Every structure is written in C-alpha cells, then in structure tokens.
Coordinates of C-alpha atoms in Angstrom, one line a residue:
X1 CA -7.0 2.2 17.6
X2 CA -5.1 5.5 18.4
X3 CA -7.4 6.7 20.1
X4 CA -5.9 10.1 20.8
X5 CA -6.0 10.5 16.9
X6 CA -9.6 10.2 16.5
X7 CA -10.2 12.6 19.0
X8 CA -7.9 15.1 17.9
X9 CA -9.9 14.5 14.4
X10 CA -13.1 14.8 16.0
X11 CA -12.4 18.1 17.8
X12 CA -10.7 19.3 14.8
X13 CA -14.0 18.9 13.0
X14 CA -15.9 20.4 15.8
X15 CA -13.6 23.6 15.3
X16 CA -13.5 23.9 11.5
X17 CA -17.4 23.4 11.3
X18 CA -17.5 26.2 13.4
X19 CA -15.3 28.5 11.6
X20 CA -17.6 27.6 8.2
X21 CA -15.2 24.8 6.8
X22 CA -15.3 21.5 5.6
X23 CA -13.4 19.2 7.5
X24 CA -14.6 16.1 8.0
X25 CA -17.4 15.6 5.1
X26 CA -19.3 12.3 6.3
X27 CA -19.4 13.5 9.6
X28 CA -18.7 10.5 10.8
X29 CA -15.8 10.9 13.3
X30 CA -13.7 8.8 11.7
X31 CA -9.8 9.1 11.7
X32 CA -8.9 12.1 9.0
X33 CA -6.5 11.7 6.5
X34 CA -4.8 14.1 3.9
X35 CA -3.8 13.9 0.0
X36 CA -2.3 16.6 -1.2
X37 CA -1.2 16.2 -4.8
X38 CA 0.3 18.6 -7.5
X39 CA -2.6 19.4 -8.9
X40 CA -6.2 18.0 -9.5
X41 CA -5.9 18.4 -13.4
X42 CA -3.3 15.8 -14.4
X43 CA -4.9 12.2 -14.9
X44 CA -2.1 10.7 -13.1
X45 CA -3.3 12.9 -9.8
X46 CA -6.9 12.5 -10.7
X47 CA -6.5 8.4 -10.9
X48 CA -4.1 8.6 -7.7
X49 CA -6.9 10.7 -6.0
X50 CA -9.7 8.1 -6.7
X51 CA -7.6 5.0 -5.9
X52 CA -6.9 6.8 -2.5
X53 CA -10.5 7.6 -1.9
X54 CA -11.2 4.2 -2.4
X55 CA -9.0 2.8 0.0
X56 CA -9.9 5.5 2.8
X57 CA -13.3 4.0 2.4
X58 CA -12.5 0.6 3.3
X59 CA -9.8 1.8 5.9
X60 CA -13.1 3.9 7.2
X61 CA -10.4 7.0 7.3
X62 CA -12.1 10.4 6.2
X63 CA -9.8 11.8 3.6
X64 CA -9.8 15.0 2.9
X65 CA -8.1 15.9 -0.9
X66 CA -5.8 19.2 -1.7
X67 CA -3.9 20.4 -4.9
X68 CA -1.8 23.1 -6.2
X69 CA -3.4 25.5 -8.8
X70 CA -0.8 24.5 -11.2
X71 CA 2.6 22.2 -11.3
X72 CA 4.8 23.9 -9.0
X73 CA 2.6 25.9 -6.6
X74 CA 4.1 24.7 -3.2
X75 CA 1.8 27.4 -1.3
X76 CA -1.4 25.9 -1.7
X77 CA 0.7 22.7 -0.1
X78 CA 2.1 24.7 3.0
X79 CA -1.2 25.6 3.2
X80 CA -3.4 22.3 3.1
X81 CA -0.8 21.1 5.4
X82 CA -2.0 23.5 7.8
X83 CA -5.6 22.4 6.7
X84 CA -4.9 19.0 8.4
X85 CA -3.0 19.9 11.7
X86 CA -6.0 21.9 12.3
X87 CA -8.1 18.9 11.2
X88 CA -6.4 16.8 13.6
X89 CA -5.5 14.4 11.0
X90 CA -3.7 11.1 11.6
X91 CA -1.0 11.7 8.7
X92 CA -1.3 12.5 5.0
X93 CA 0.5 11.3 1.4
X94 CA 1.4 14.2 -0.4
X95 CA 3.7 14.6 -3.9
X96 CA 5.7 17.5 -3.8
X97 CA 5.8 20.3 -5.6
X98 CA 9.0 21.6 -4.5
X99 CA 10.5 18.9 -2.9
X100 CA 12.9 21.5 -0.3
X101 CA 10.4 23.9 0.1
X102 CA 8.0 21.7 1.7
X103 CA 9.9 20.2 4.6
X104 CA 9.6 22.5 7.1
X105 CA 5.6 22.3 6.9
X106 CA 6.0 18.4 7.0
X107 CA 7.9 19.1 9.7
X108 CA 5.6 20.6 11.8
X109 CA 3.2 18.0 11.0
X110 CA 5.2 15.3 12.5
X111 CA 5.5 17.5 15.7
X112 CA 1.3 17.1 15.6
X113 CA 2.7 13.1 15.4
X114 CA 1.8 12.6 12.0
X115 CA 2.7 9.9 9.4
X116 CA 4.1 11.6 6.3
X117 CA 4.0 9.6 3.1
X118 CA 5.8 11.3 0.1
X119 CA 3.9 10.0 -3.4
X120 CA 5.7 9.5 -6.8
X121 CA 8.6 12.1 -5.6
X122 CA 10.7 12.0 -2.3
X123 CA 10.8 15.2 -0.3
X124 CA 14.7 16.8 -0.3
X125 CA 15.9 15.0 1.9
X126 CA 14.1 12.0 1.4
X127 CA 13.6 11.2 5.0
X128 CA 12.3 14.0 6.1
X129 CA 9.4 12.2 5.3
X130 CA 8.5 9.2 7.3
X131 CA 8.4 7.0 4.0
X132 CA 8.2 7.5 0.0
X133 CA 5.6 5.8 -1.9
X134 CA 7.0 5.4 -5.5
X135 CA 7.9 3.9 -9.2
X136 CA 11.4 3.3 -9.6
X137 CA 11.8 6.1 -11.6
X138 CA 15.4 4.8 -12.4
X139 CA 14.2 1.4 -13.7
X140 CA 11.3 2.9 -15.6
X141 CA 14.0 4.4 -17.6
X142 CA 16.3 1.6 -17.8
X143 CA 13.9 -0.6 -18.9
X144 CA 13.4 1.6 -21.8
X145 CA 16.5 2.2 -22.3
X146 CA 17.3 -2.0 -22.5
X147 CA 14.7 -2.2 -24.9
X148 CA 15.9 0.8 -27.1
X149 CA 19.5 -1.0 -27.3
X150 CA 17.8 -4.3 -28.1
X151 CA 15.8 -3.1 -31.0
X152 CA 18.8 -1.3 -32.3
X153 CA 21.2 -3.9 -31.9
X154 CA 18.8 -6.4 -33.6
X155 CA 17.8 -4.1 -36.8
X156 CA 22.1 -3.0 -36.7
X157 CA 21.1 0.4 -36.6
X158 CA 23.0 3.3 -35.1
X159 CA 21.5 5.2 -32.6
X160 CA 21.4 9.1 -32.8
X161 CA 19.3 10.0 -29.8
X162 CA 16.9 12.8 -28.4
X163 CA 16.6 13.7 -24.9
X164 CA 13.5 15.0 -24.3
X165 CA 13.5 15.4 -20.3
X166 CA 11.3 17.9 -17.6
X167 CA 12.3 21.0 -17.0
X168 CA 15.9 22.8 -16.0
X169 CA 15.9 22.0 -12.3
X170 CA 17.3 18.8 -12.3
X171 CA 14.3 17.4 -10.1
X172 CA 14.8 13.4 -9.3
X173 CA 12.0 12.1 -11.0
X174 CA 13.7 13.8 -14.3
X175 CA 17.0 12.7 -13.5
X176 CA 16.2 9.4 -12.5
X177 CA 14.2 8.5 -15.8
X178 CA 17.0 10.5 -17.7
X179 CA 20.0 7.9 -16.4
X180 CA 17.9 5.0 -16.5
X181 CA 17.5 5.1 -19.9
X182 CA 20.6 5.8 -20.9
X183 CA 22.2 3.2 -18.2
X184 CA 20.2 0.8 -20.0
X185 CA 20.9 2.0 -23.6
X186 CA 24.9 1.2 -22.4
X187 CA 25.7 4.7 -22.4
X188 CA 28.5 6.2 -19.6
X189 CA 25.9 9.1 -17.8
X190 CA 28.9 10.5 -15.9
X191 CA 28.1 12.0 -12.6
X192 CA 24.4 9.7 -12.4
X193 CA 23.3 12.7 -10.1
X194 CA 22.9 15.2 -13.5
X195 CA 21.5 15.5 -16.9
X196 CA 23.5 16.2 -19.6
X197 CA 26.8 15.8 -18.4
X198 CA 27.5 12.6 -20.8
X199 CA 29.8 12.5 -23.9
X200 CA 28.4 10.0 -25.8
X201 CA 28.7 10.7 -29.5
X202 CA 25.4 8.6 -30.0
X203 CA 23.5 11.8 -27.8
X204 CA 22.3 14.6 -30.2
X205 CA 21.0 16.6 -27.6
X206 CA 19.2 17.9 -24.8
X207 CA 16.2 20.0 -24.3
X208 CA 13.0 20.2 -22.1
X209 CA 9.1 19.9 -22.2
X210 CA 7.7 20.5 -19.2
X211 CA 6.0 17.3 -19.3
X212 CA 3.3 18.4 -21.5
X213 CA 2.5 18.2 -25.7
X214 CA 3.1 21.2 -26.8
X215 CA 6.3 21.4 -24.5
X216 CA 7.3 18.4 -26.4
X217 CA 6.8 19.0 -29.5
X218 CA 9.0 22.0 -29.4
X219 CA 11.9 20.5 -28.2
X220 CA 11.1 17.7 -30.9
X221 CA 11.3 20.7 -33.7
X222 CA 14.6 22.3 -31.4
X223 CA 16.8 18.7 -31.7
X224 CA 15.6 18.0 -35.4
X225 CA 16.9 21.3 -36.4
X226 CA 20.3 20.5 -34.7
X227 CA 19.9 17.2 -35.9
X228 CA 17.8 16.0 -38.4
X229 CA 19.4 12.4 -38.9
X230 CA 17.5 11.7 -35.3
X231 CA 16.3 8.5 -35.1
X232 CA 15.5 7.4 -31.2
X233 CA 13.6 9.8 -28.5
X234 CA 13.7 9.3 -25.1
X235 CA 10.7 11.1 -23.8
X236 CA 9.9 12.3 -19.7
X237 CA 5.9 11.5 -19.8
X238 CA 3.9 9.7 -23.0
X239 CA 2.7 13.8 -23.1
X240 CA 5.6 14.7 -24.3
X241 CA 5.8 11.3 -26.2
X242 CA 2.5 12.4 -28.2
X243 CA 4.2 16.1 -28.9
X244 CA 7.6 14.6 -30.1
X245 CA 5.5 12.5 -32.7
X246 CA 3.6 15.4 -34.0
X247 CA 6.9 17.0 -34.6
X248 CA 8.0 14.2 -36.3
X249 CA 5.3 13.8 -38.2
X250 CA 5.2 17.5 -40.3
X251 CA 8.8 16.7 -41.1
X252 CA 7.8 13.5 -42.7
X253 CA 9.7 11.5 -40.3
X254 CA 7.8 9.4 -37.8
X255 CA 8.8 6.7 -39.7
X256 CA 12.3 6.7 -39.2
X257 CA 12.4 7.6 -35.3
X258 CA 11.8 5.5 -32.1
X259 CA 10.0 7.5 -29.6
X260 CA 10.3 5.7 -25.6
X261 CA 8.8 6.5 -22.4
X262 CA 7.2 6.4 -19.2
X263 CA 3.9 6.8 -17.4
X264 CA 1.0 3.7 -18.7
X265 CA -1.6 6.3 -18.8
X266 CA -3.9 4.6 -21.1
X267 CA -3.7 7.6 -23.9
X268 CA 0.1 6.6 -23.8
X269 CA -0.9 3.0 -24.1
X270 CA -3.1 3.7 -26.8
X271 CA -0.3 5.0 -28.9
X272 CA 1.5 2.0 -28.1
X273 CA -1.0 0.3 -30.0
X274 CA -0.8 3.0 -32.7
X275 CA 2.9 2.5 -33.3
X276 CA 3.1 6.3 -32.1
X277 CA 5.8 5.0 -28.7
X278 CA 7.9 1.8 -29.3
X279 CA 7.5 1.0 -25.6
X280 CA 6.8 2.9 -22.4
X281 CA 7.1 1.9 -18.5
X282 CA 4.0 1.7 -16.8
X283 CA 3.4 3.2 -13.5
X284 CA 1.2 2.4 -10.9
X285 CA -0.5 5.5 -9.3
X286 CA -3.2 3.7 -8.1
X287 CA -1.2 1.3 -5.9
X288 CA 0.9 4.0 -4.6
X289 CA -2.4 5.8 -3.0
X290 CA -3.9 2.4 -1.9
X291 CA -0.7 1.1 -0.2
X292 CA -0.3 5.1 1.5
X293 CA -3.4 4.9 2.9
X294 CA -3.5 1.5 4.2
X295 CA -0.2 2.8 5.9
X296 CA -2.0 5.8 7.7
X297 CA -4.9 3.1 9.0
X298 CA -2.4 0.8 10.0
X299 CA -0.8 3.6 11.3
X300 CA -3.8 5.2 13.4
X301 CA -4.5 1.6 14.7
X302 CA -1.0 0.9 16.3
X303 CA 1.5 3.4 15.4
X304 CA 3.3 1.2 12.6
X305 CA 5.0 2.9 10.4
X306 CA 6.0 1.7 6.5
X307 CA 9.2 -0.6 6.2
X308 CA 11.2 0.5 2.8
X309 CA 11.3 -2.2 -0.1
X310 CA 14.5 -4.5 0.7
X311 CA 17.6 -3.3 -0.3
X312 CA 15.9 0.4 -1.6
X313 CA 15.3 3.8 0.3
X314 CA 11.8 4.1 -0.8
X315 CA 8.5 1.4 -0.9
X316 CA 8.4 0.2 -5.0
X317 CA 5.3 0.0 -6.3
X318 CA 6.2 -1.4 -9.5
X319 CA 7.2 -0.4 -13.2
X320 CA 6.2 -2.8 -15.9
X321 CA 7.3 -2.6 -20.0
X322 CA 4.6 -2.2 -22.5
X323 CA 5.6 -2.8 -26.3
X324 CA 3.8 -4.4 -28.9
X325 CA 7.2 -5.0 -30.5
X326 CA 9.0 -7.0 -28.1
X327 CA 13.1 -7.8 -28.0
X328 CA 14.8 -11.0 -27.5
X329 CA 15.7 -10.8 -23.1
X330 CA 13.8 -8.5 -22.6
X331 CA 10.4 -9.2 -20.6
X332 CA 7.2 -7.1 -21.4
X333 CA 4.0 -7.0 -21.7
X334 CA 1.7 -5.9 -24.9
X335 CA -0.5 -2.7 -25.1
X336 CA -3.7 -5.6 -24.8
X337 CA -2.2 -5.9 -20.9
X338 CA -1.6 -2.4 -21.0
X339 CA -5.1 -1.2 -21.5
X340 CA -6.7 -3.4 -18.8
X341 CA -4.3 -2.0 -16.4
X342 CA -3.5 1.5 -18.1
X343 CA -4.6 4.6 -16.2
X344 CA -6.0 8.0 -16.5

C-alpha cells in the first residue's frame, strides 16, 4: 500500500473537517478518490457514478463525487480538482468538460502524484492525462454505419442521409461517431479530423442537437425542410434519436426514414424494440468507472499505472450493436440482450 497516500488522505480529512467540509464521509481513513463528471443529471453520469461507487467499495477507496452544474461548466471541475489535492487523494477519473481547459488543473494534480483517468472523452492532449478510459467512439459509429449500408444495400435503396451530430465545436467524441458512421456507410469523410467536410451526394446535410430531444428534433425539422426525400439519420446520442423521430413523425414520415445511433441507455434500447432506432451502439459506462477505479487501488497499492488497449491510445471498454433487424455480416445483438445490459 502507498502508504504516503493514505496519510496524505487522512490529514487531508483532518483539515477539511476542520474547515466544516466533507471530505472523507465514512471516516474511515481509507485511500480518497475523485469522480468528477459533466454533470450529475444525465443517466449516463448517474449510472457511471454508481458503478464507480460500487467499485470504491470493494477497492475500500473513499470516493468522493463532483459535477458541473450543466454540460460545459469546466469551473466547477478546476474547482473539485482542487477539492481532492486538498483531500489528499490518491488520483481521480474525470470526463471533461472542456477538454483544453482542464489540463492545467490535471496538471497540478499530478505534481500532488496523482493518477489521472480521463472517462468517455480524452483531455486535449490526450496524455496529459495518465490514461483514457473510453468507448471507441469511432467504431460505435462505424458499426452503425456498416449496418446502415447493409440494410440499404439489401432493400436496393438509395440513401439520402441526415447528420444529426453535437454541437459546433468539433469535440472528439462528435467527430469520432460522425466519421465512423460514415466510414462504415462507404462514404469518403475527407480530412477524418472534421465534420462536414465530405462531398458525398448521398449527404443531405448537417446540423446540431446538443445531445438532447428537443435539440434533435429541431435539426430533424431544419434537414426535412432542405430535404424532405430524407430517408436515413445518423443521430449523436438515442436523445437526439428520440427527437429526430418525433419530427418525423408530424410530417407523417417515420415510416420512410432509418434513424441510427449510439449510447444503450435502456430508453434508447427501448425504442429499439419500438422500431423508433434501426440499431444503436451500446456503451459501457459502467465498466469504464469500474475498471478506473480499480486502476486508482491498484494504483495506491504499488504505483501501477493503466497499460492502453493493444495497438490503441486509449483502454476500450467496449461497443456492442443492438438491432432487432439484423444484416447479413454484420454481428449484433437484439434489444432482449440490450435491456439486460442497457443502462440509465
């Protein structure tokens, strides 16, 4: 055991106690760790908060939970991050809210010699964490994307094709589930690095939801106006999935369209079931705060730090396909799976 750590957590408690804060809840002494996530309102944070609670309890590591007020808020993150050098913690997993913004508080973390785990999206750069705890955000698109182009192919259908993706910034999650899906559709993305640089006739357009329903039901009504003959929509999050559909549905043409995705949150898997989204890459939050923390015990024990995922920059903790309408080569799972391993 580090035992310098546990001290430094100790006395860390000692002092915040003192100063009328809650730093180590159980009072137990044991080896602090941090999550900070974007926010404490989105399911996908709330069931990554509860998987890594679980796991501190069985690391015996005292984990003490931050969030932003809302997607985007990186001071409430410089400021937890303070939260925990004070606390003496061993090292915390955090996903970003602006992925730049945040390094120089990681930074000084690391000088207090502690592990940094990035959650679902790399820091800017990526190593300025000490690893990155993630989906494959590139093959959760492309595995969409295969799919999409399967279907098609089989049914002869030409594809005219909504891009429903994040916001404007270009963050990598966006991008990466972006040119996954069109990779795997067999479309050229251009530069790989951007949205929306591609000249593909088949591409009707771009336009953004901020991950959220009525976000994506806007930019649903936005493309069918400059479009109406779409009939396939990739979507960022199974949010924006479930706001597309609603568009499609007051013009009378859910019917006609396609809708794809990503997350496995089980509302999105639910409309799997419905018919609502074709297919949709499952994510496994969960794992990603179980495997982090086992990292920071492992790493409070002996110093080890996380080895990458052969031949990637980051640890994969898996995508799978859920469809209830599967294509011929392409390997899935049904929205029965899904449910039993859905989340949120």
């Amino acid at each position: 055991m580090r035992q310098q750590s546990k001290l430094l957590a100790a006395a860390g408690c000692a002092v915040l106690i003192l100063a009328g804060l809650s730093a180590c809840s159980r009072g137990t002494g044991e080896p602090v760790a941090g999550l900070i996530t974007k926010t404490d309102t989105n399911p996908f944070f709330v069931t990554m908060k509860q998987g890594a609670q679980q796991a501190a309890d069985e690391q015996n590591l005292d984990l003490q939970s931050f969030a932003g007020k809302v997607d985007g808020d990186n001071e409430a993150q410089v400021q937890a991050i303070e939260n925990l050098i004070s606390f003496g913690a061993v090292g915390f997993l955090i996903t970003p809210n602006d992925s730049k913004a945040i390094v120089p508080s990681i930074d000084r973390a690391k000088q207090a010699d502690m592990l940094v785990i990035a959650l679902d999206t790399p820091v800017d750069p990526p190593d300025a964490a000490d690893a990155t705890f993630a989906t494959d955000n590139f093959e959760a698109g492309r595995l969409i994307g295969e799919w999409a182009k399967a279907k098609f192919s089989a049914g002869g259908t030409q594809a005219r094709i909504a891009m429903l993706d994040l916001n404007p910034n270009q963050v990598s999650v966006d991008v990466q589930r972006d040119q996954g899906f069109l990779e795997g559709f067999g479309i050229d993305v251009g530069d790989p690095a951007r949205i929306g640089d591609e000249n593909d006739p088949r591409i009707a357009g771009h336009d953004v939801t901020d991950g959220n329903e009525e976000g994506g039901r806007t930019a649903m009504e936005n493309l069918l106006q400059k479009d109406p003959t779409i009939n396939l929509v990739y979507t960022i999050n199974e949010p924006a999935a479930a706001g597309a559909y609603e568009a499609l549905k007051a013009a009378g043409r859910e019917q006609q369209v396609t809708i794809v995705s990503v997350d496995g949150g089980c509302p999105g898997v639910d409309n799997v079931g419905k018919g609502v989204i074709g297919a949709t890459s499952m994510q496994f939050p969960i794992k990603m705060a179980q495997l982090g923390v086992e990292a920071i015990a492992q790493y409070a024990e002996d110093g080890t730090r996380p080895q990458n995922t052969a031949g990637k920059d980051f640890v994969d903790t898996g995508v799978q396909l859920i469809t209830d309408d599967p294509q011929a080569g392409v390997e899935a799972k049904d929205s029965a799976w899904g449910k039993q391993n859905c989340w949120g």
